[in-house]
Short mmCIF file of C-alpha atoms in Angstrom, two decimals:
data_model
loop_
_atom_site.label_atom_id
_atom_site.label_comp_id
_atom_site.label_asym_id
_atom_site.label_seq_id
_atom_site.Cartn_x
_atom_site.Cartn_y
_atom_site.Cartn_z
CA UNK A 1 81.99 0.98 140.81
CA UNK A 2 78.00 0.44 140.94
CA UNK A 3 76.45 1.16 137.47
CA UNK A 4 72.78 2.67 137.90
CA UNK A 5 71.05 2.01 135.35
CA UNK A 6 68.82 4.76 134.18
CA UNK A 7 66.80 4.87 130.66
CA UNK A 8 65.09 8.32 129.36
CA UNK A 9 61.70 8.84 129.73
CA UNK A 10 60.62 11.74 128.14
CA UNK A 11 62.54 14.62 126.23
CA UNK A 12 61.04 17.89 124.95
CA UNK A 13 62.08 21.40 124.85
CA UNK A 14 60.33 22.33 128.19
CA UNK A 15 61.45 18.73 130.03
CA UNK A 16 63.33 15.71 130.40
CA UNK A 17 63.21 12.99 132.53
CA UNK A 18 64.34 9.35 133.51
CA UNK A 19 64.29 6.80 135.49
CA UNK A 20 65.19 4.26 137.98
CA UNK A 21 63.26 1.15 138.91
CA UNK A 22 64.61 0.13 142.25
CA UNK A 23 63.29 -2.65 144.30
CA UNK A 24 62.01 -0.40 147.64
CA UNK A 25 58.48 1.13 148.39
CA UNK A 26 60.38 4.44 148.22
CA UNK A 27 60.52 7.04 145.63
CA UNK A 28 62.87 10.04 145.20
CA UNK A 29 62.30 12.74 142.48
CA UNK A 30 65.40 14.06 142.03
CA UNK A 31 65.55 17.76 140.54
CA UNK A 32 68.40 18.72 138.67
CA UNK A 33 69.82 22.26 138.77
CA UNK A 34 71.11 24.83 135.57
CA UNK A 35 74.42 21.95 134.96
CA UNK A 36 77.52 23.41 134.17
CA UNK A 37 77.16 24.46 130.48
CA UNK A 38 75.17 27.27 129.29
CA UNK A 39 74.98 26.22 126.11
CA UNK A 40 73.65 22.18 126.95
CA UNK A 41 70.28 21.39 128.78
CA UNK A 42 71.39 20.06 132.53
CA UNK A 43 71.02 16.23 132.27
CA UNK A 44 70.00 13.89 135.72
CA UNK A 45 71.63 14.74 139.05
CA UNK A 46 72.78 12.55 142.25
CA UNK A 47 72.23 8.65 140.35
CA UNK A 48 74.42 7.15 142.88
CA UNK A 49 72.85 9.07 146.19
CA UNK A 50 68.81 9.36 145.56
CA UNK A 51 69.02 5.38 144.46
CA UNK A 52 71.13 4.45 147.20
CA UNK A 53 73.10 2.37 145.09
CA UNK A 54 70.36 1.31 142.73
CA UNK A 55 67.76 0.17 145.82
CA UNK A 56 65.01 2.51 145.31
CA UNK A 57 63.36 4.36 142.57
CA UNK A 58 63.95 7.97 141.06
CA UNK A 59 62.25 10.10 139.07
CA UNK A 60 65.07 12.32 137.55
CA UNK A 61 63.80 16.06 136.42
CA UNK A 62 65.45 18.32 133.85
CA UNK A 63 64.34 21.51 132.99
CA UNK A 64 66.28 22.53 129.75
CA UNK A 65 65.00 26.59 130.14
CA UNK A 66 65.96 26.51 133.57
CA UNK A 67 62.79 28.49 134.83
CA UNK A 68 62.17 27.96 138.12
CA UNK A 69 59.43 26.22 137.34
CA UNK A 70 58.13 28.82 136.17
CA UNK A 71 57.64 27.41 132.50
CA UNK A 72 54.00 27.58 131.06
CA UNK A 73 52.51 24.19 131.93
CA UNK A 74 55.87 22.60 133.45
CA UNK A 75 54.66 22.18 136.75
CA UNK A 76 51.70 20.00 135.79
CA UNK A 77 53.86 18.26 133.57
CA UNK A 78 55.83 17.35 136.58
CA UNK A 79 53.14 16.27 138.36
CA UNK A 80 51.55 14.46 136.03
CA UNK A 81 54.99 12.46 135.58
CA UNK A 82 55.62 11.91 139.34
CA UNK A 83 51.91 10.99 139.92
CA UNK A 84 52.63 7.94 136.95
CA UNK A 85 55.41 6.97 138.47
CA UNK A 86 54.29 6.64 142.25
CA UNK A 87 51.57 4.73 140.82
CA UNK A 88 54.04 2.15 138.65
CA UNK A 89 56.11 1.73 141.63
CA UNK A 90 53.87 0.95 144.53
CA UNK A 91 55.41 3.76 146.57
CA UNK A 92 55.10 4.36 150.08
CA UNK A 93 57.25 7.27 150.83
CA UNK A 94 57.83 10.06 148.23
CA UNK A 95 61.33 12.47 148.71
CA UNK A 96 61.80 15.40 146.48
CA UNK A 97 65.85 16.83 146.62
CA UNK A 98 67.77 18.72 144.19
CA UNK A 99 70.39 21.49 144.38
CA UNK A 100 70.18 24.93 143.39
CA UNK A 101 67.43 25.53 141.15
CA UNK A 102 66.81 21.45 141.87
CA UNK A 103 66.62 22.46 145.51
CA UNK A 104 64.08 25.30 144.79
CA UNK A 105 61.79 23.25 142.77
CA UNK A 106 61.67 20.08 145.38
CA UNK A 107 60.77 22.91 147.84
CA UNK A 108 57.50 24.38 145.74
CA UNK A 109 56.71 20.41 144.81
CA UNK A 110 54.89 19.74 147.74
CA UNK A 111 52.37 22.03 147.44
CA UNK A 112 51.07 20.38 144.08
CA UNK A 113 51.03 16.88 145.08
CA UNK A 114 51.94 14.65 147.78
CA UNK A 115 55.34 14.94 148.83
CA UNK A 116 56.58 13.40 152.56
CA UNK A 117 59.84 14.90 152.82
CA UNK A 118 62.06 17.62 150.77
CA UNK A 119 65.81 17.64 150.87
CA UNK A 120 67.67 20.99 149.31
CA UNK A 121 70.96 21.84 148.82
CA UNK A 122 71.90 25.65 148.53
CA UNK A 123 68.61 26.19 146.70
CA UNK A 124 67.58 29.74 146.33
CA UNK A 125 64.27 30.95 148.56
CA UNK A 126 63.62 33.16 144.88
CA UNK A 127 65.14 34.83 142.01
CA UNK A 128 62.38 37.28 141.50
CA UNK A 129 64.46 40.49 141.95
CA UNK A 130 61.52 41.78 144.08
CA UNK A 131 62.14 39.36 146.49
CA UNK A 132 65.83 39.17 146.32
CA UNK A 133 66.74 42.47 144.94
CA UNK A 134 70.69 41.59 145.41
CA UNK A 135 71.00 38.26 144.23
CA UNK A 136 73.12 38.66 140.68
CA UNK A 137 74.36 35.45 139.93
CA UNK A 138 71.73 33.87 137.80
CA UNK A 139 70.46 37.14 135.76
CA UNK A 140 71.14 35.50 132.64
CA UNK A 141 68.38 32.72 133.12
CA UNK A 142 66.38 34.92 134.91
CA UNK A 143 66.24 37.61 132.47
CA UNK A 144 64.89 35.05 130.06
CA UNK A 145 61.58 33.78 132.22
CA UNK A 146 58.80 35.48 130.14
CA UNK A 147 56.36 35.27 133.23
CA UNK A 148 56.92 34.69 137.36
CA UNK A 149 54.64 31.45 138.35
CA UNK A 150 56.66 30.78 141.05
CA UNK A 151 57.79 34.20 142.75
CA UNK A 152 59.02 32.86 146.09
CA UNK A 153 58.79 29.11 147.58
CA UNK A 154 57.92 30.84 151.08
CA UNK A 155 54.70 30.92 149.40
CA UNK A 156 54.35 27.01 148.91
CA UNK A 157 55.56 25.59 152.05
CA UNK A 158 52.65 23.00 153.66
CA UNK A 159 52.58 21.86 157.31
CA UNK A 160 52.52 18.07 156.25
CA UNK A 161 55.92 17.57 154.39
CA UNK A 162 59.31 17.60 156.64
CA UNK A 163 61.43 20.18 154.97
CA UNK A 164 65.30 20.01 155.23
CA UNK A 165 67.80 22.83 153.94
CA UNK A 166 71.42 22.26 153.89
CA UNK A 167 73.26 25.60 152.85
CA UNK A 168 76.72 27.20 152.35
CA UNK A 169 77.97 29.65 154.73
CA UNK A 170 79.80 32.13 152.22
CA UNK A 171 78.42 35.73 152.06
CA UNK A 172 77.25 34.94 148.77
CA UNK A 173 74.78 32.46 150.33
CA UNK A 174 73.26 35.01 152.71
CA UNK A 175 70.58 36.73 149.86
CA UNK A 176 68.85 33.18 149.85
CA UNK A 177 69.75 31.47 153.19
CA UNK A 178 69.10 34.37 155.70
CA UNK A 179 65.65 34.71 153.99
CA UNK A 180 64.14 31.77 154.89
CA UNK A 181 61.00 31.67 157.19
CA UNK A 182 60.92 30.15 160.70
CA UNK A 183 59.12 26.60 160.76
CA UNK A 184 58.52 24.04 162.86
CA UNK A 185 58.35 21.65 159.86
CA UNK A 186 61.53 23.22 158.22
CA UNK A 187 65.01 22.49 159.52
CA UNK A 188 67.73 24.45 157.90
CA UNK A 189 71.35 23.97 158.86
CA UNK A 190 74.45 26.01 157.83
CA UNK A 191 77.86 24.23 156.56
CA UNK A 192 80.96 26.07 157.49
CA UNK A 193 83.78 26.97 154.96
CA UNK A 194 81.14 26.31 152.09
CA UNK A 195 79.87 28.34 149.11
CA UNK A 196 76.95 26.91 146.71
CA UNK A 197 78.75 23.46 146.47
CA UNK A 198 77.07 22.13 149.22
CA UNK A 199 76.84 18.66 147.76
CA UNK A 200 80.41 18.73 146.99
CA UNK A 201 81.54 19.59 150.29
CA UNK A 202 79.29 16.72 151.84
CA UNK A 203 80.67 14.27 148.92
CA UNK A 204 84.28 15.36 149.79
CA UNK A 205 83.55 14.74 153.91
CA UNK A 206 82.46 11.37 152.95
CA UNK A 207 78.63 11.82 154.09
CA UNK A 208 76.37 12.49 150.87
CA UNK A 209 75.02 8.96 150.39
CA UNK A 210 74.71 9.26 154.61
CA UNK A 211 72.35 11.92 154.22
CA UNK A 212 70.21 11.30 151.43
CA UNK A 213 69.96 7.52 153.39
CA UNK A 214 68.94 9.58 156.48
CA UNK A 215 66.25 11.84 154.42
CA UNK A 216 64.91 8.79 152.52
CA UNK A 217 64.52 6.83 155.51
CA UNK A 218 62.73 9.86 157.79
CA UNK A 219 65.66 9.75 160.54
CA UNK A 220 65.85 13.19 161.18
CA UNK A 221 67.82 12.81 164.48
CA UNK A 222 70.28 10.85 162.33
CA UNK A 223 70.77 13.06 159.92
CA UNK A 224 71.08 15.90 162.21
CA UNK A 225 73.78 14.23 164.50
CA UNK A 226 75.70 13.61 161.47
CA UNK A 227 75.88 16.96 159.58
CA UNK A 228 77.01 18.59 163.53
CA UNK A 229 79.70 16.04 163.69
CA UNK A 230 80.85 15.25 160.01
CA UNK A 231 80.75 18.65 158.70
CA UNK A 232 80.64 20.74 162.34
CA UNK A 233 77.15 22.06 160.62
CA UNK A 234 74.97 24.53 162.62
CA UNK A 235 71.55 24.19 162.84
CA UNK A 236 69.17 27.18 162.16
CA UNK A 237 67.08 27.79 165.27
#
């Protein structure tokens, strides 16, 4: 098994990130989503899968609050870090992806610096409960955001950066998926038989590191053939 090797770059109680230094013009900023323990801030997300095996360079994001970015200051903190990094690393082509919350913030991204392309797993449109008035499942963390920044990302969508949304097709899903806008720039596509584990599902079918490749690379054809046939997908028209 590949070992990615990934050192911490900053820590504090409103971020954390690390990175990778690959040997590619390309950059990913990977966004990580709330983790899997309450009590623990969510640490990096998808080594293996943004670096392609350790070829090109991440930017991993943490946010230990998990806000939305809606944290006082976090999104120029973010920006500040990803504009460093672009710079260290030469880069060409910038991806943002995450899922979840992850997927949420690589969608606002764009609209505060220069993004090319945005891949999201099951990310949420918003958690405001104005704008999704039945979406439950993440009142704890909502309950504790002192001040709504970032009320839906339908309101930070560009018509530069190629946007691609890969969701779940489980009821659950619906109060984020079916809210989505219409773009010509967005391309959103619907996995059968799948709740919020997107990524999981896609792991499990074999085609994760297929479609981050795909994203990374700007082969949109690609990546759509593949979802239809690997994981009988549906795209959004």
């Amino acid at each position: 098994m590949i070992t990615i090797p990934i050192i911490l770059r900053t820590r504090s109680n409103s971020l954390a990130t690390w990175v990778h230094r690959g040997t590619s013009d390309k950059l990913v900023v990977c966004l990580s989503g709330i983790g899997r323990v309450r009590e623990q801030p969510p640490s990096y997300e998808f080594a293996f899968n943004a670096t392609s095996g350790g070829k090109h360079s991440v930017l991993f994001i943490a946010d230990p609050n998990r806000t939305w970015l809606n944290g006082s200051g976090l999104i120029n903190n973010i920006c500040e870090e990803v504009d460093t990094f672009q710079k260290e690393c030469g880069t060409s082509r910038t991806i943002a992806a995450g899922h979840s919350m992850g997927g949420f913030s690589a969608l606002v991204l764009p609209d505060f610096l220069k993004i090319d392309a945005v891949l999201a797993f099951a990310p949420q449109l918003s958690i405001h409960p104005d704008v999704v008035p039945d979406e439950t499942r993440w009142e704890y963390y909502r309950n504790r955001i002192d001040a709504f920044r970032i009320k839906t990302v339908a309101d930070h969508f560009n018509e530069d950066t190629t946007y691609t949304v890969i969701s779940g097709s489980h009821r659950k899903e619906a109060a984020q998926r079916d809210r989505f806008p219409r773009m010509s720039n967005l391309r959103r596509y619907i996995v059968p038989d799948t709740h919020h584990n997107v990524p999981q599902k896609l792991k499990q079918l074999g085609i994760l590191d297929k479609i981050f490749h795909a994203a990374i690379h700007n082969q949109p054809r690609k990546l759509r053939l593949m979802l239809e046939k690997d994981a009988n997908a549906k795209l959004v028209l």
